[in-house]
Amino acid sequence: MDLGIKGKRALVCASSKGLGRGCAEALAAAGVDLVLNARGAEALEKTAADLRATYGVDVTAVAADITSEEGRAQVLAAAGDVDILVTNAGGPPPGLWSDWNRADFLKALDANMLTPIALMTALLPGMIGKGWGRVVNITSQSVKAPIAQLGLSNAARTGLTGYVAGTARQVAPQGVTINNLLPGIHDTDRATALDAGVMAAEGITAEEARARRAATIPARRYGTAAEFGAACAFLCSVHAGFIVGQNILLDGGATNATI
Ligand code: NAP
């Protein structure tokens, strides 16, 4: 399918690896020029070089922490007026409800709620001015069904979801859509780190930890960054203009709910 977005320009945050990279790659395959971002310059430059070589699109790489004000300023200066924004950042650490203090909550809110909101605040006016734009926020399955040990993530991402629900309806008249993609378990470094925690806690191998988790998913496997990226690129396409303010689960059926 021709996504109809060849020649558009996208900012994809936290995109040297994992789900962000999957989104960047699918957009590059559709002919979209990219601004990529991550903190570590080495992996970021490698991803940028791979995408340039494979897809022939223009790729700018900005090594910066997207959750800091200075980092965002650097990224936004390089991005200029983009047509497409994909927000993403690392997720907060797991723990118990009694582990977290105000500073932990502020950090999580900054990373997974206020950062995407700041990026939208900066970039929506340009999209509205052009009468066309797409925003996809990478959130989590935990928005639909809480993951008990990820209380910081549950809290921050649900706040973002509430913001998007209203804002998406305010910008839709100007041709701009905002939607959230909710990953369940995907085969990335984040999933490997979560499996390592289970390995250590239960004295089992990495393979056992993964097999145990996969067995809880109706699809009986982890998702891939490529599948996730393809869904993101579709939401950014010309075909998705009537999809507004939605929260779309990509979880292999793991969330046991009728709707
Ligand atoms: P990942 O494989 O660990 O990749 C994270 C990417 O984000 C890397 O490129 C990393 O590069 C970059 N990054 C992290 N923090 C950043 C920051 N502050 N500023 C700029 N770049 C940053 O993670 P992932 O699995 O793709 O997860 C992406 C998001 O989806 C996370 O919020 C995660 O919690 C959420 N999620 C993932 C899963 C899953 O199963 N994978 C499930 C539910 C939700 P640097 O480290 O060099 O900055």
XYZ file of N, CA, C and O in Angstrom, residues 5 10 29 63 69 77 84 87 100 103 105 108 121 123 129-130 132 144 175 195 199 207 216 238 244 249:
104
model
N 2.856 9.402 1.973
C 3.581 10.385 2.796
C 5.039 10.563 2.343
O 5.855 11.127 3.074
N 9.550 13.768 9.444
C 9.100 13.277 10.757
C 10.190 13.409 11.806
O 11.372 13.192 11.518
N 10.873 3.705 5.024
C 10.467 2.838 3.907
C 9.347 3.484 3.093
O 9.202 3.204 1.903
N 21.821 13.687 19.162
C 22.071 12.971 20.414
C 21.730 13.892 21.578
O 22.404 14.901 21.807
N 14.868 19.689 29.315
C 14.465 20.882 28.570
C 15.520 21.249 27.513
O 15.183 21.588 26.382
N 15.113 22.342 17.602
C 15.823 23.258 16.698
C 16.214 22.534 15.412
O 16.100 23.081 14.311
N 5.183 15.089 10.897
C 4.866 13.893 11.689
C 5.725 13.912 12.946
O 6.931 14.191 12.874
N 6.344 10.420 19.526
C 6.972 10.641 20.832
C 7.291 9.306 21.480
O 6.555 8.335 21.348
N 8.155 4.543 45.989
C 8.313 5.782 45.232
C 7.964 7.028 46.026
O 6.934 7.075 46.705
N 9.864 12.772 44.171
C 10.879 12.978 43.126
C 10.778 11.892 42.049
O 10.932 12.172 40.851
N 8.070 10.280 41.177
C 6.879 10.564 40.362
C 7.134 11.714 39.394
O 6.743 11.660 38.226
N 9.121 10.460 36.448
C 8.303 9.654 35.524
C 7.324 10.540 34.749
O 7.152 10.384 33.535
N 3.065 20.568 22.091
C 2.832 22.014 22.210
C 3.713 22.773 21.223
O 3.287 23.753 20.606
N 5.095 21.538 18.357
C 5.007 21.179 16.931
C 3.597 21.221 16.338
O 3.444 21.305 15.114
N -0.898 24.939 10.903
C -0.667 25.955 9.857
C -0.684 25.352 8.467
O -1.141 25.975 7.507
N -0.201 24.106 8.345
C -0.172 23.438 7.033
C -1.481 22.713 6.735
O -1.665 22.191 5.640
N -2.290 19.860 7.924
C -2.048 18.399 7.907
C -0.966 18.064 8.914
O 0.066 18.737 8.977
N -4.392 0.463 29.419
C -5.693 -0.242 29.390
C -5.836 -1.168 30.586
O -6.933 -1.372 31.081
N -7.002 19.132 10.423
C -6.338 18.086 9.635
C -5.208 17.383 10.370
O -4.394 16.687 9.748
N 12.989 -9.327 31.432
C 13.201 -10.779 31.577
C 14.386 -11.058 32.507
O 14.369 -12.022 33.272
N 14.579 -13.535 35.650
C 15.664 -14.543 35.742
C 16.314 -14.514 37.114
O 16.461 -15.534 37.788
N 16.005 -18.005 28.570
C 15.070 -18.715 27.678
C 13.799 -19.099 28.439
O 12.692 -18.977 27.935
N 1.995 -16.537 28.261
C 0.846 -15.762 28.776
C 0.185 -14.917 27.685
O -0.823 -14.270 27.916
N -1.763 8.897 4.823
C -2.919 9.675 4.355
C -4.221 8.904 4.561
O -5.297 9.489 4.544
N -8.891 9.248 15.116
C -8.622 10.427 15.958
C -8.721 10.052 17.442
O -9.740 9.506 17.877
N -3.980 -1.030 20.951
C -3.147 -2.052 21.592
C -2.430 -2.891 20.544
O -3.059 -3.367 19.596
